[in-house]
Coordinates of C-alpha atoms and ligand atoms in Angstrom, one line a residue:
M1 CA 80.5 88.5 114.9
T2 CA 77.3 87.2 113.3
L3 CA 74.1 87.7 115.3
R4 CA 72.8 84.3 116.2
L5 CA 69.1 84.2 115.8
Y6 CA 68.9 80.5 116.9
Y7 CA 70.2 81.6 120.4
T8 CA 66.7 82.9 121.3
D9 CA 64.5 81.0 118.9
S10 CA 65.2 77.4 118.0
F11 CA 62.0 77.2 115.9
L12 CA 62.9 80.1 113.6
Y13 CA 63.3 78.4 110.2
E14 CA 63.2 81.5 108.0
F15 CA 64.9 84.8 108.3
D16 CA 66.1 87.9 106.4
A17 CA 69.7 89.1 106.5
G18 CA 72.3 91.2 104.7
V19 CA 75.4 89.8 103.1
R20 CA 78.5 90.9 105.0
E21 CA 81.2 89.0 103.1
V22 CA 81.5 86.5 100.2
V23 CA 84.3 83.9 100.4
S24 CA 85.5 82.6 97.0
G25 CA 87.8 79.7 96.2
A26 CA 87.4 76.0 96.3
R27 CA 84.7 76.2 99.0
P28 CA 82.6 79.2 98.4
A29 CA 80.8 80.6 101.4
V30 CA 78.8 83.6 102.5
I31 CA 78.9 85.5 105.9
L32 CA 75.6 87.3 106.9
D33 CA 75.0 90.0 109.5
Q34 CA 72.6 87.6 111.2
T35 CA 71.6 83.9 110.8
A36 CA 69.3 81.2 112.1
F37 CA 71.7 78.5 110.6
Y38 CA 73.4 76.5 113.4
P39 CA 77.2 76.0 112.9
T40 CA 78.8 72.7 114.1
S41 CA 79.7 73.1 117.8
G42 CA 79.2 71.5 121.2
G43 CA 78.6 68.1 119.7
Q44 CA 75.7 69.3 117.6
V45 CA 76.1 69.2 113.8
F46 CA 75.3 72.0 111.4
D47 CA 72.0 72.9 109.7
T48 CA 71.6 72.8 106.0
G49 CA 69.1 74.8 103.9
W50 CA 68.8 77.5 101.3
I51 CA 69.7 81.2 100.9
D52 CA 67.5 83.1 98.4
A53 CA 69.3 86.1 96.8
N54 CA 67.9 88.1 93.8
G55 CA 65.8 85.1 92.8
D56 CA 68.7 82.7 93.0
K57 CA 68.3 79.8 95.4
L58 CA 71.7 78.9 96.9
R59 CA 72.1 75.6 98.6
V60 CA 73.7 75.7 102.1
I61 CA 75.6 72.5 102.4
E62 CA 77.6 73.1 105.6
V63 CA 77.8 75.8 108.3
A64 CA 80.8 76.5 110.5
E65 CA 82.1 79.1 112.9
D66 CA 85.5 80.9 112.5
E67 CA 87.7 82.1 115.3
Q68 CA 86.3 85.6 115.1
G69 CA 82.8 84.4 115.8
S70 CA 81.6 84.8 112.2
I71 CA 79.4 82.1 110.8
L72 CA 80.3 80.7 107.3
H73 CA 77.5 79.3 105.2
Y74 CA 79.2 77.0 102.7
L75 CA 77.4 76.8 99.3
D76 CA 77.4 74.1 96.7
A77 CA 78.3 76.6 94.0
A78 CA 80.0 80.1 93.8
P79 CA 77.3 82.7 94.4
N80 CA 76.8 85.9 92.4
L81 CA 76.5 88.1 95.4
A82 CA 77.9 91.4 96.7
P83 CA 78.2 92.7 100.3
G84 CA 75.1 94.5 101.3
T85 CA 72.7 92.3 99.2
R86 CA 69.5 91.4 101.1
V87 CA 68.9 87.6 101.3
H88 CA 66.3 85.3 102.7
G89 CA 67.4 82.2 104.6
T90 CA 65.4 78.9 105.0
I91 CA 66.6 76.1 107.3
D92 CA 65.9 72.5 106.5
A93 CA 63.4 72.2 109.3
A94 CA 63.2 68.4 109.4
R95 CA 67.0 68.2 109.9
R96 CA 66.9 70.9 112.6
R97 CA 64.0 69.2 114.4
D98 CA 65.9 66.0 114.5
H99 CA 69.0 67.7 115.8
M100 CA 66.9 69.4 118.6
Q101 CA 65.4 66.1 119.6
Q102 CA 68.9 64.5 119.8
H103 CA 70.5 67.4 121.6
S104 CA 67.8 68.1 124.2
G105 CA 67.5 64.3 124.7
Q106 CA 71.2 64.3 125.4
H107 CA 70.8 66.9 128.1
V108 CA 68.1 64.9 129.8
L109 CA 70.1 61.7 129.6
S110 CA 73.3 63.3 130.8
A111 CA 71.4 64.8 133.8
A112 CA 69.8 61.4 134.5
F113 CA 73.2 59.7 134.8
V114 CA 74.5 62.4 137.1
R115 CA 71.4 62.3 139.3
L116 CA 71.2 58.5 139.6
F117 CA 74.9 57.5 139.6
A118 CA 77.0 60.7 139.8
M119 CA 78.4 59.9 136.3
P120 CA 79.2 63.2 134.4
T121 CA 79.2 63.3 130.7
V122 CA 82.6 64.2 129.3
S123 CA 81.7 64.3 125.6
F124 CA 78.7 64.2 123.2
H125 CA 78.7 63.1 119.6
M126 CA 75.8 63.4 117.2
G127 CA 76.2 61.1 114.2
E128 CA 74.2 60.6 111.0
E129 CA 72.6 57.4 112.5
C130 CA 73.0 57.5 116.2
C131 CA 74.4 59.7 119.0
T132 CA 76.8 58.8 121.9
I133 CA 77.8 60.3 125.2
D134 CA 80.9 59.3 127.1
L135 CA 80.4 59.0 130.8
Q136 CA 83.1 59.4 133.3
A137 CA 82.6 56.0 134.9
R138 CA 84.6 52.7 135.4
S139 CA 81.7 50.6 134.3
L140 CA 78.0 50.7 133.7
A141 CA 75.7 47.7 134.5
P142 CA 72.8 46.8 132.2
A143 CA 70.4 47.6 135.1
Q144 CA 71.9 51.1 135.5
L145 CA 71.4 51.7 131.7
E146 CA 67.8 50.6 132.1
E147 CA 67.2 52.9 135.1
A148 CA 68.7 55.9 133.4
G149 CA 66.5 55.2 130.3
R150 CA 63.4 55.0 132.5
L151 CA 64.2 58.3 134.3
A152 CA 65.0 60.1 131.0
N153 CA 61.8 59.0 129.4
R154 CA 59.8 60.0 132.5
V155 CA 61.2 63.5 132.2
V156 CA 60.0 63.4 128.5
T157 CA 56.5 62.4 129.4
D158 CA 56.5 65.1 132.2
D159 CA 56.7 67.5 129.3
R160 CA 58.7 70.0 131.4
P161 CA 59.4 73.4 129.9
V162 CA 62.9 73.9 128.4
E163 CA 64.0 77.6 128.6
V164 CA 67.0 79.6 127.5
R165 CA 68.6 81.9 130.2
F166 CA 71.6 84.1 130.1
A167 CA 73.9 84.5 133.1
S168 CA 77.4 85.6 134.2
L169 CA 79.9 82.9 135.2
E170 CA 79.4 83.8 138.9
E171 CA 75.6 83.6 138.6
A172 CA 75.8 80.3 136.7
R173 CA 78.1 78.9 139.5
A174 CA 75.6 80.0 142.1
L175 CA 72.7 78.4 140.2
G176 CA 74.6 75.0 140.3
V177 CA 75.0 74.5 136.6
R178 CA 75.7 70.9 135.6
K179 CA 78.4 71.8 133.1
L180 CA 80.3 75.0 132.5
P181 CA 82.2 75.7 129.2
E182 CA 86.0 75.4 129.1
A183 CA 86.4 78.7 127.3
Q184 CA 86.0 81.9 129.4
R185 CA 82.9 83.9 128.4
D186 CA 81.3 87.0 130.0
R187 CA 77.8 85.9 129.3
L188 CA 76.8 82.2 129.4
R189 CA 73.8 80.8 127.7
L190 CA 72.0 78.3 129.9
I191 CA 69.5 75.6 129.0
D192 CA 67.0 75.1 131.8
I193 CA 65.0 71.9 131.9
R194 CA 62.6 72.9 134.7
D195 CA 63.5 71.3 138.0
F196 CA 65.7 68.7 136.3
D197 CA 68.8 70.2 134.6
L198 CA 70.6 73.4 134.1
T199 CA 73.6 73.5 131.8
A200 CA 75.6 75.9 129.7
C201 CA 75.1 75.2 126.0
G202 CA 75.0 77.1 122.7
G203 CA 72.8 74.5 120.9
T204 CA 69.3 74.5 119.6
H205 CA 66.8 72.9 121.9
V206 CA 63.1 72.0 122.1
C207 CA 60.6 74.2 124.0
S208 CA 59.4 71.3 126.3
T209 CA 60.7 67.8 126.9
G210 CA 57.7 66.2 125.3
Q211 CA 59.0 67.4 121.9
I212 CA 62.1 65.2 122.4
G213 CA 60.0 62.1 121.9
P214 CA 61.2 58.7 123.0
I215 CA 64.8 58.2 124.2
L216 CA 66.1 54.8 123.1
L217 CA 69.2 53.6 124.8
R218 CA 71.2 51.1 122.8
K219 CA 74.7 49.6 123.3
T220 CA 77.4 50.6 125.8
E221 CA 81.1 50.2 125.2
N222 CA 84.2 50.8 127.4
V223 CA 86.4 53.6 126.0
R224 CA 89.5 55.2 127.2
Q225 CA 87.8 58.0 129.0
G226 CA 85.0 55.9 130.5
V227 CA 81.8 54.3 129.2
R228 CA 80.3 55.2 125.8
V229 CA 76.5 55.1 125.7
E230 CA 74.7 55.0 122.3
F231 CA 71.2 56.4 122.1
V232 CA 68.7 57.9 119.6
C233 CA 65.8 60.2 120.3
G234 CA 62.5 61.2 118.8
E235 CA 61.6 60.1 115.3
R236 CA 65.1 58.5 115.0
A237 CA 64.3 56.3 118.0
I238 CA 61.1 55.1 116.3
A239 CA 62.8 54.5 112.9
T240 CA 65.6 52.7 114.7
A241 CA 63.2 50.5 116.7
Q242 CA 61.3 49.7 113.5
R243 CA 64.6 48.8 111.7
D244 CA 65.7 46.6 114.6
Y245 CA 62.3 44.9 114.6
A246 CA 62.4 44.2 110.8
T247 CA 65.9 42.6 111.3
L248 CA 64.6 40.4 114.0
V249 CA 61.5 39.4 111.9
E250 CA 63.8 38.5 109.0
S251 CA 66.0 36.4 111.3
A252 CA 63.0 34.7 112.8
A253 CA 61.6 33.9 109.4
A254 CA 64.9 32.3 108.4
F255 CA 64.5 29.9 111.3
S256 CA 60.7 29.6 110.9
A257 CA 60.5 30.7 114.5
H258 CA 58.9 33.3 116.7
I259 CA 61.0 36.4 117.2
S260 CA 61.4 35.6 121.0
D261 CA 62.9 32.2 120.0
V262 CA 65.7 33.7 117.8
P263 CA 68.5 33.6 120.4
Q264 CA 67.8 30.0 121.2
Q265 CA 67.6 29.1 117.5
V266 CA 70.9 30.8 116.8
R267 CA 72.6 28.9 119.7
R268 CA 71.1 25.6 118.4
A269 CA 72.3 26.3 114.8
Q270 CA 75.8 27.2 116.1
A271 CA 76.0 23.9 118.0
E272 CA 74.8 22.0 115.0
L273 CA 77.3 23.7 112.7
K274 CA 80.1 22.9 115.1
A275 CA 79.1 19.2 115.3
A276 CA 78.8 19.1 111.5
Q277 CA 82.2 20.6 111.0
K278 CA 83.7 18.0 113.4
T279 CA 82.1 15.2 111.5
Q280 CA 83.2 16.6 108.2
Q281 CA 86.8 16.9 109.5
K282 CA 86.7 13.3 110.6
L283 CA 85.4 12.1 107.3
L284 CA 88.0 14.1 105.4
E285 CA 90.7 12.5 107.5
E286 CA 89.4 9.1 106.7
L287 CA 89.0 9.9 103.0
A288 CA 92.6 11.3 102.9
E289 CA 93.9 8.1 104.5
L290 CA 92.1 5.8 102.1
S291 CA 93.1 7.9 99.1
A292 CA 96.7 7.9 100.3
A293 CA 96.8 4.2 100.7
H294 CA 95.3 3.8 97.2
L295 CA 97.8 6.3 95.6
V296 CA 100.8 4.7 97.3
A297 CA 99.7 1.2 96.3
A298 CA 99.4 2.2 92.6
A299 CA 102.6 4.2 92.5
L300 CA 105.9 3.0 91.0
C301 CA 108.8 2.4 93.2
H302 CA 111.9 4.6 92.9
P303 CA 114.7 4.5 92.4
E304 CA 115.7 1.7 90.2
R305 CA 119.3 2.8 90.7
S306 CA 121.2 1.1 93.6
E307 CA 122.1 4.1 95.8
G308 CA 119.6 5.7 98.2
P309 CA 116.5 4.2 99.8
A310 CA 113.5 3.0 97.8
F311 CA 110.4 5.2 97.9
R312 CA 107.2 5.7 96.0
L313 CA 106.6 8.9 94.0
I314 CA 103.1 10.3 93.8
T315 CA 102.2 13.3 91.8
K316 CA 98.6 14.5 91.2
V317 CA 96.5 17.6 90.5
F318 CA 93.1 17.9 92.2
S319 CA 90.6 20.2 90.6
D320 CA 87.8 19.3 93.1
R321 CA 89.7 19.3 96.4
D322 CA 90.9 22.4 98.3
A323 CA 94.4 23.1 99.5
A324 CA 93.6 21.9 103.1
F325 CA 92.6 18.5 101.9
V326 CA 95.5 18.2 99.6
K327 CA 97.8 19.1 102.5
L328 CA 96.2 16.4 104.6
L329 CA 96.5 13.9 101.8
A330 CA 100.2 14.7 101.3
Q331 CA 100.8 14.0 104.9
K332 CA 98.9 10.7 104.8
V333 CA 100.9 9.7 101.7
A334 CA 104.2 10.4 103.6
D335 CA 102.9 8.5 106.6
A336 CA 102.1 5.5 104.4
G337 CA 105.5 5.8 102.7
P338 CA 108.4 5.8 102.3
A339 CA 107.0 8.2 99.7
V340 CA 107.3 11.6 98.1
A341 CA 104.1 13.5 97.3
L342 CA 104.1 16.4 94.9
L343 CA 100.4 17.5 94.9
A344 CA 98.4 20.5 93.7
S345 CA 95.0 21.8 94.1
T346 CA 93.3 24.0 91.5
S347 CA 90.0 24.3 93.3
G348 CA 90.2 27.9 94.7
P349 CA 93.6 29.5 94.9
V350 CA 96.2 27.3 93.0
S351 CA 98.4 25.6 95.5
L352 CA 101.3 23.2 95.6
V353 CA 102.1 20.8 98.5
F354 CA 105.4 18.9 98.6
C355 CA 105.8 16.3 101.3
Q356 CA 108.2 13.4 102.0
T357 CA 108.5 10.6 104.6
P358 CA 111.1 11.8 107.1
G359 CA 114.4 10.1 106.4
L360 CA 114.2 10.4 102.6
P361 CA 117.2 12.4 101.2
F362 CA 115.3 15.3 99.5
N363 CA 114.6 18.8 100.7
M364 CA 111.0 19.8 100.0
G365 CA 111.5 23.4 101.1
E366 CA 114.3 23.8 98.6
L367 CA 112.5 22.0 95.9
L368 CA 109.4 24.1 96.3
K369 CA 111.5 27.3 96.3
Q370 CA 113.2 26.3 93.0
T371 CA 109.8 25.3 91.5
L372 CA 108.1 28.6 92.5
A373 CA 111.0 30.7 91.4
A374 CA 110.5 29.5 87.9
A375 CA 106.7 30.0 87.9
G376 CA 106.5 33.2 90.0
G377 CA 104.7 31.8 92.9
R378 CA 105.0 32.2 96.7
G379 CA 105.5 29.8 99.6
G380 CA 108.1 27.9 101.6
G381 CA 108.6 25.2 104.1
A382 CA 111.0 22.8 105.8
R383 CA 112.9 19.7 104.8
D384 CA 109.9 17.2 104.8
F385 CA 107.0 19.5 104.1
A386 CA 106.4 22.7 102.0
Q387 CA 103.5 24.5 100.5
G388 CA 103.0 27.4 98.2
S389 CA 100.7 29.1 95.7
L390 CA 100.9 29.8 92.0
P391 CA 99.3 32.8 90.1
D392 CA 97.3 30.6 87.8
A393 CA 96.3 27.0 87.0
T394 CA 98.1 26.8 83.7
Q395 CA 101.4 26.8 85.5
V396 CA 100.6 23.7 87.6
D397 CA 101.6 21.0 85.1
P398 CA 104.9 22.5 84.1
A399 CA 105.8 23.2 87.7
L400 CA 105.1 19.6 88.8
R401 CA 107.0 18.3 85.8
Q402 CA 110.0 20.4 86.8
A403 CA 109.8 19.2 90.4
L404 CA 109.4 15.6 89.4
S405 CA 112.5 15.7 87.2
S406 CA 114.7 16.8 90.1
I407 CA 113.4 13.9 92.3
A408 CA 113.4 11.2 89.6
P409 CA 115.6 12.4 86.6
Ligands
ZN1 ZN1 74.2 71.0 124.9

């Protein structure tokens, strides 16, 4: 077992220790007789920092605990160390302070949800950007979130002492601890936020709630085990609020509006966009209809041979119209028929649309399949309408020529 110096002093950023074991391999690590480095556990992520040994500064990139209770300090390179060497450890203090703010803030927040709404916390996650707790609850109203945030921040401004206590399981039960660990332990470490919360925890915590700084509650989300609440504390809360504000200012500038008018401006822009799309669709329909009439009128009549019904055959490649318009146009041509339309669009993905007036004797689906098989494209369809795509535009003319020859040999 490594002696955990952080258990009794969260603000110990430097310490001396002896090397107990050196782990070689793909992930070199060192085990010390004592450490102030916190290993990932209980929702709190690991510390990083440096270990000085014989003038060498080794970078600690991750810290984890093994099943025997030893703490492994993973290093960015294999160390030149032997058991017994004296080393000096330095914790990345800014990262540790941030973790203390998030973790102590979580205790305050979890206690607030219990006190106000009897919603226990079932899990805690500390991420790079934000933290979350999962509450055992069916739902959480916005007003409840606001109330919990108000209480938690009042506990911060109360600047209540936060103390570490050790107790047996029986003692902890008698004290009315909010959360007991699942694993059986003889001696429990309790975090006591005076007259507000007492909970078993192995994490690093602030000395008084004022050190947590602001607690900013963000979104909530329903998850399998209850309701997930996203939050950030301390300097992270300030940085997050500043980032959110900058986003809002940028959005407001795009509308030349005040930030409080952004939601209204967004709604108006959405409505205008919807109306414009509707108008555009209507105009495209009209354009397709006119173009179809034009194409049909200019097309030659087939067949000259006696058998089969007469129809007009239209084939055209559009480099400035997308597949959706070409599809619309093909349908309009068929409506204005009897006609067969073999159309292509090379604006965007190269696509083919084959369409005939119902009642004509061809099979567009089959025709397209044969055409695509030769050119290596994909697609399909039914008797009167089919569409597909080709890998590149150079294949369009040969493909259409091939299709044309089977309709009008
Ligand atoms: Zn904790």
